Each structure stands twice: as structure tokens, then as C-alpha cells.
Amino acid sequence: MPAKTESKCFTAAYKSPDNAPFELTKSLATPSTGSVPDKTKYLEALGKAVIEARDEINRQLSSRMEEDKARGAVAGNADGKSAVNEDEEEENYGEEAQEED
């Protein structure tokens, strides 16, 4: 009797008041046995799936950043500067920005 193959999923979701949401789900078959070769194969597949997910997330976020820049250019202030502070965005990349009082 063949071993029953189960799968596990991981999901990344993005939601913003200014951009369209997106969700990315990757499904992987779990190891059919507890053997080292099966676990190794699973971990290799997981690593590949994480890299693919990261690349897709980066593409999606870059696209949304371009949308934000375009909106900022349209809504720019009187001196023609973008409403998005590029230096601040770069400094806080990957982190939640702390509001200054």
C-alpha cells in the first residue's frame, strides 16, 4: 500500500488602503516517510518555494511602490516634489516607520 501524501501550505498576504491586495500561497507535499533522504528532498523543495515566493512578493511590492510614486507625482506639492519621501522610504525599507512627534 503506497504511503499517503499530504501537503502543507504557506501563505503571504498583503493588504493596504492605497493598493490592491494580493495573496500568495505555496503548497508542498510533506515527506512520505521520516527518512533523511525524504526530509532532505522536502527541505530542498521548501527552500525553493520560499525563494520563489520572495521573488514574487518583491515584484508585487515593487509594482505597488511604482503605483504610489505615480500617485505621489500627480498629488505632488507646489514645488513639484513627490508626496513620497524617497530618502525616508529607503531608510525604513523593510521596517515599520516610526512616527516622530
Coordinates of C-alpha atoms in Angstrom, one line a residue:
M1 CA 0.0 0.0 0.0
P2 CA 1.6 3.3 -1.0
A3 CA 2.1 6.0 1.6
K4 CA -0.5 8.7 1.7
T5 CA 0.9 12.0 0.5
E6 CA -0.2 15.1 2.5
S7 CA 0.6 18.6 1.7
K8 CA 1.2 21.8 3.7
C9 CA 0.7 25.4 2.6
F10 CA 2.3 28.7 3.5
T11 CA 0.6 31.9 2.6
A12 CA 1.8 35.5 2.4
A13 CA -0.9 38.2 2.3
Y14 CA -0.6 41.9 1.6
K15 CA -3.3 44.5 2.3
S16 CA -3.1 48.2 2.0
P17 CA -5.6 51.1 2.0
D18 CA -3.9 52.5 -1.1
N19 CA -3.2 49.4 -3.3
A20 CA -4.9 46.3 -4.4
P21 CA -4.3 43.4 -2.0
F22 CA -2.6 40.2 -3.1
E23 CA -2.1 36.7 -1.6
L24 CA 0.4 34.1 -2.5
T25 CA 0.1 30.5 -1.4
K26 CA 2.6 27.7 -2.0
S27 CA 1.7 24.1 -1.4
L28 CA 4.3 21.4 -0.7
A29 CA 3.9 17.7 -0.4
T30 CA 5.2 16.6 3.1
P31 CA 7.8 13.9 3.3
S32 CA 6.2 10.5 2.7
T33 CA 8.5 8.9 5.4
G34 CA 10.6 10.1 8.2
S35 CA 13.8 9.1 6.3
V36 CA 16.6 11.5 6.0
P37 CA 16.5 11.5 2.1
D38 CA 12.8 12.3 2.2
K39 CA 13.2 15.1 4.7
T40 CA 16.2 16.4 2.7
K41 CA 14.1 16.4 -0.5
Y42 CA 11.3 18.2 1.3
L43 CA 13.6 20.9 2.7
E44 CA 15.1 21.5 -0.7
A45 CA 11.6 22.0 -2.1
L46 CA 10.7 24.3 0.7
G47 CA 13.8 26.4 0.2
K48 CA 13.0 26.7 -3.5
A49 CA 9.4 27.6 -2.8
V50 CA 10.4 30.3 -0.3
I51 CA 12.8 31.8 -2.8
E52 CA 10.1 31.8 -5.5
A53 CA 7.6 33.4 -3.0
R54 CA 10.1 36.1 -2.0
D55 CA 10.8 36.9 -5.7
E56 CA 7.0 37.2 -6.4
I57 CA 6.4 39.3 -3.3
N58 CA 9.3 41.6 -4.3
R59 CA 7.8 42.0 -7.8
Q60 CA 4.3 42.7 -6.3
L61 CA 5.7 45.3 -3.8
S62 CA 7.9 47.0 -6.4
S63 CA 4.8 47.4 -8.6
R64 CA 2.9 48.9 -5.8
M65 CA 5.7 51.3 -5.0
E66 CA 5.6 52.5 -8.6
E67 CA 1.9 53.0 -8.3
D68 CA 2.5 55.0 -5.1
K69 CA 5.1 57.1 -6.9
A70 CA 2.8 57.8 -9.8
R71 CA 0.0 58.9 -7.4
G72 CA 2.5 61.0 -5.5
A73 CA 3.6 62.7 -8.7
V74 CA 0.0 63.6 -9.5
A75 CA -0.7 64.7 -6.0
G76 CA 2.8 66.4 -5.6
N77 CA 3.1 69.6 -3.7
A78 CA 3.5 73.1 -5.1
D79 CA 7.3 72.8 -5.7
G80 CA 6.8 69.7 -7.8
K81 CA 8.3 67.2 -5.3
S82 CA 6.7 63.8 -4.9
A83 CA 4.4 63.3 -1.9
V84 CA 6.5 60.2 -1.1
N85 CA 9.8 61.0 0.8
E86 CA 12.2 58.7 -1.1
D87 CA 15.0 59.1 1.5
E88 CA 12.7 58.1 4.3
E89 CA 11.3 55.2 2.3
E90 CA 14.8 53.9 1.6
E91 CA 15.9 54.3 5.3
N92 CA 12.8 52.5 6.6
Y93 CA 12.8 49.8 3.9
G94 CA 11.5 46.5 5.4
E95 CA 10.6 48.1 8.7
E96 CA 7.6 49.8 10.1
A97 CA 8.3 53.6 10.1
Q98 CA 8.2 55.2 13.4
E99 CA 6.2 58.4 13.5
E100 CA 8.0 61.4 15.0
D101 CA 6.1 63.7 17.4

